[in-house]
Amino acid sequence: GESVGLHLPTLSVQEGDNSIINCAYSNSASDYFIWYKQESGKGPQFIIDIRSNMDKRQGQRVTVLLNKTVKHLSLQIAATQPGDSAVYFCAERRGSYIPTFGRGTSLIVHP
Amino acid sequence: DVKVTQSSRYLVKRTGEKVFLECVQDMDHENMFWYRQDPGLGLRLIYFSYDVKMKEKGDIPEGYSVSREKKERFSLILESASTNQTSMYLCASSYRGEKTEAFFGQGTRLTVV
């Protein structure tokens, strides 16, 4: 079946560095992608989304890049802070409304 | 702000018990979902509902059932709890539409002993 997966289970960075979290997807029909952040003890929270007719979208300190040719999605976090430490999930929309999630990447920010 | 509330943060149940996990959302969302989250496996969809009394199986429905009698409430039922159902359960809701993110509750950590 179709799947969404992440390349790296854990990413360690120094405070102030830029972080890049990657995601591969296999459903070429997916038309909407979302990044979620899950802090310890909490449910996932929406960070940023992108539609398949775009290749880049920027938010506050975050940028999502979409490469449909290789079915790859990435989340870039600028000037990473200790509060960014969390598990990050990418999700693709399957059908009209069902999000399918990848396995997650744990981001660890060292002071 | 959207609020999705799960009735319990932590539950401990015995093998064979019938378990109810409740979820309520206050944003009049059409769609509601139940996921389970296990280390290394991410979030896996158990069931979802796109309207009152409507439900569809997700990727791992075995051993579970759901109920949606009111738009704001979506219940997950473990008919006869087993130890392999020990997990974190996450409820989510969203609007039906072209571009909609899901909003999650805080999760229920269920331990079956």
Coordinates of C-alpha atoms in Angstrom, one line a residue:
Chain A
G1 CA 0.0 0.0 0.0
E2 CA 0.9 3.7 -0.1
S3 CA 3.1 5.0 2.7
V4 CA 4.6 8.0 4.2
G5 CA 8.0 7.7 5.9
L6 CA 10.8 9.7 7.3
H7 CA 14.5 9.2 6.5
L8 CA 16.0 9.7 9.9
P9 CA 14.5 8.7 13.3
T10 CA 16.6 11.2 15.3
L11 CA 18.2 14.5 14.5
S12 CA 20.5 16.3 16.9
V13 CA 21.4 19.9 16.4
Q14 CA 23.0 22.7 18.3
E15 CA 20.9 25.7 19.4
G16 CA 21.0 28.4 16.7
D17 CA 21.7 26.0 13.8
N18 CA 19.2 25.3 11.1
S19 CA 17.4 22.0 11.1
I20 CA 16.2 20.0 8.1
I21 CA 13.7 17.1 8.6
N22 CA 13.0 15.0 5.6
C23 CA 10.0 12.9 4.5
A24 CA 9.4 10.6 1.6
Y25 CA 6.0 9.8 0.3
S26 CA 4.9 7.3 -2.2
N27 CA 1.3 8.2 -3.1
S28 CA 1.7 10.3 -6.2
A29 CA -2.0 11.3 -6.0
S30 CA -1.5 13.1 -2.7
D31 CA -2.4 16.7 -3.1
Y32 CA -1.9 18.2 0.4
F33 CA 0.8 17.7 3.0
I34 CA 1.1 18.8 6.6
W35 CA 3.9 19.0 9.2
Y36 CA 3.0 18.4 12.8
K37 CA 5.0 18.9 16.0
Q38 CA 4.5 16.6 19.0
E39 CA 6.0 17.7 22.3
S40 CA 6.3 15.2 25.1
G41 CA 3.0 14.4 26.7
K42 CA 0.9 16.2 24.1
G43 CA -0.9 15.5 20.9
P44 CA 0.5 16.6 17.6
Q45 CA 0.1 20.2 16.7
F46 CA -0.1 21.7 13.2
I47 CA 3.0 23.6 12.0
I48 CA 2.6 24.3 8.3
D49 CA 1.0 22.8 5.2
I50 CA 1.6 22.8 1.5
R51 CA -0.5 21.9 -1.5
S52 CA 0.9 19.9 -4.3
N53 CA 0.7 22.8 -6.8
M54 CA 3.4 24.6 -4.7
D55 CA 7.0 23.8 -4.2
K56 CA 7.8 26.0 -1.2
R57 CA 5.9 27.7 1.6
Q58 CA 7.3 29.7 4.4
G59 CA 6.0 30.3 7.9
Q60 CA 7.6 31.8 11.0
R61 CA 11.1 30.3 11.2
V62 CA 9.8 27.3 9.2
T63 CA 9.9 26.5 5.5
V64 CA 8.4 23.5 3.8
L65 CA 9.8 22.3 0.5
L66 CA 8.0 19.9 -1.8
N67 CA 9.7 18.0 -4.6
K68 CA 7.1 16.1 -6.5
T69 CA 9.6 14.6 -9.0
V70 CA 11.2 12.5 -6.2
K71 CA 8.2 12.5 -3.9
H72 CA 10.1 14.3 -1.1
L73 CA 9.0 16.7 1.5
S74 CA 11.2 18.6 3.9
L75 CA 10.8 20.9 6.9
Q76 CA 13.4 23.5 7.6
I77 CA 13.6 25.2 10.9
A78 CA 15.8 28.3 11.1
A79 CA 17.8 29.2 14.2
T80 CA 16.6 26.1 16.1
Q81 CA 15.7 26.7 19.7
P82 CA 15.5 24.3 22.7
G83 CA 11.7 24.7 22.5
D84 CA 11.8 23.1 19.0
S85 CA 12.8 19.8 20.6
A86 CA 9.9 17.4 19.7
V87 CA 8.9 14.7 17.4
Y88 CA 8.0 15.9 13.9
F89 CA 5.5 14.1 11.6
C90 CA 4.7 14.7 8.0
A91 CA 1.3 13.7 6.8
E92 CA -0.3 13.4 3.4
R93 CA -3.9 13.6 2.6
R94 CA -5.4 10.4 1.4
G95 CA -8.7 10.7 -0.4
S96 CA -10.6 13.9 0.5
Y97 CA -9.8 14.2 4.2
I98 CA -7.8 11.4 5.8
P99 CA -4.3 12.3 6.9
T100 CA -1.7 9.5 6.7
F101 CA 1.3 9.9 8.9
G102 CA 4.9 9.0 8.7
R103 CA 6.8 7.4 11.6
G104 CA 8.2 10.7 12.9
T105 CA 11.6 12.2 13.5
S106 CA 12.8 13.2 17.0
L107 CA 14.6 16.5 16.9
I108 CA 17.0 17.1 19.8
V109 CA 18.3 20.6 20.3
H110 CA 21.5 20.9 22.4
P111 CA 22.1 24.3 24.2
Chain B
D1 CA -9.1 27.8 19.6
V2 CA -10.1 24.4 18.6
K3 CA -10.4 22.1 21.5
V4 CA -10.3 18.3 21.3
T5 CA -10.7 16.7 24.7
Q6 CA -10.1 13.1 25.6
S7 CA -11.8 11.9 28.7
S8 CA -8.7 10.3 30.3
R9 CA -5.0 10.9 30.2
Y10 CA -4.1 7.5 31.7
L11 CA -6.0 4.2 32.0
V12 CA -5.1 0.8 33.3
K13 CA -7.5 -2.0 32.4
R14 CA -7.4 -5.8 32.8
T15 CA -7.3 -8.3 29.9
G16 CA -10.8 -9.1 28.7
E17 CA -12.4 -5.9 29.9
K18 CA -14.5 -3.7 27.7
V19 CA -12.9 -0.3 27.4
F20 CA -14.4 3.0 26.3
L21 CA -12.3 5.9 25.2
E22 CA -14.2 9.2 24.8
C23 CA -13.4 12.2 22.6
V24 CA -15.2 15.5 22.4
Q25 CA -14.5 18.4 20.0
D26 CA -16.0 21.9 20.2
M27 CA -15.6 23.2 16.7
D28 CA -18.4 21.5 14.9
H29 CA -16.0 19.5 12.8
E30 CA -17.5 16.9 10.5
N31 CA -14.6 14.5 10.6
M32 CA -13.2 12.7 13.6
F33 CA -10.4 10.1 13.8
W34 CA -8.9 7.6 16.2
Y35 CA -5.2 6.8 15.9
R36 CA -2.9 4.7 18.0
Q37 CA 0.7 5.7 18.5
D38 CA 3.5 3.2 19.2
P39 CA 7.2 3.8 19.3
G40 CA 8.8 3.5 15.8
L41 CA 5.4 3.0 14.1
G42 CA 4.1 6.5 14.2
L43 CA 0.4 7.2 14.1
R44 CA -1.8 4.5 12.7
L45 CA -5.5 5.1 11.8
I46 CA -8.0 2.8 13.6
Y47 CA -11.3 4.3 12.5
F48 CA -12.7 7.5 11.2
S49 CA -16.1 9.1 10.9
Y50 CA -17.2 11.8 8.4
D51 CA -20.6 12.4 9.9
V52 CA -22.9 11.4 12.7
K53 CA -23.5 7.6 12.7
M54 CA -21.1 7.2 9.8
K55 CA -17.8 5.3 10.3
E56 CA -15.2 3.7 8.2
K57 CA -12.3 1.4 9.0
G58 CA -8.8 2.7 9.0
D59 CA -5.6 0.6 8.7
I60 CA -5.9 -1.3 12.0
P61 CA -9.5 -1.7 13.0
E62 CA -9.3 -5.3 14.4
G63 CA -10.3 -5.5 18.0
Y64 CA -11.9 -2.0 18.0
S65 CA -15.2 -0.5 17.3
V66 CA -16.5 3.1 17.3
S67 CA -19.6 5.1 18.0
R68 CA -20.7 8.5 16.8
E69 CA -24.1 9.3 18.0
K70 CA -23.5 13.1 18.2
K71 CA -21.4 15.3 16.0
E72 CA -19.1 16.4 18.8
R73 CA -18.4 13.0 20.3
F74 CA -16.5 10.0 18.9
S75 CA -16.0 7.0 21.1
L76 CA -13.5 4.2 20.6
I77 CA -14.4 0.8 22.1
L78 CA -12.1 -2.1 22.9
E79 CA -14.6 -5.0 23.0
S80 CA -12.2 -7.3 25.0
A81 CA -9.0 -5.6 25.8
S82 CA -5.7 -7.4 25.2
T83 CA -2.1 -6.6 26.2
N84 CA -1.2 -5.8 22.6
Q85 CA -3.6 -2.9 22.7
T86 CA -1.4 -1.2 25.3
S87 CA -0.7 2.1 23.5
M88 CA -1.2 5.8 23.3
Y89 CA -4.5 6.6 21.7
L90 CA -5.1 9.9 19.9
C91 CA -8.3 11.4 18.8
A92 CA -8.5 14.1 16.1
S93 CA -11.0 16.2 14.3
S94 CA -11.1 18.3 11.2
Y95 CA -13.5 20.2 8.9
R96 CA -14.5 18.4 5.7
G97 CA -12.9 20.3 2.9
E98 CA -10.1 20.8 0.4
K99 CA -7.5 22.0 2.8
T100 CA -7.9 21.0 6.3
E101 CA -5.6 20.1 9.1
A102 CA -6.5 17.7 11.9
F103 CA -6.6 19.0 15.5
F104 CA -5.5 16.5 18.1
G105 CA -6.4 15.8 21.7
Q106 CA -3.8 15.3 24.3
G107 CA -3.9 11.5 24.1
T108 CA -4.9 8.6 26.4
R109 CA -2.2 6.2 27.5
L110 CA -3.9 2.9 27.9
T111 CA -2.1 0.0 29.7
V112 CA -3.8 -3.4 29.6
V113 CA -2.5 -5.8 32.2

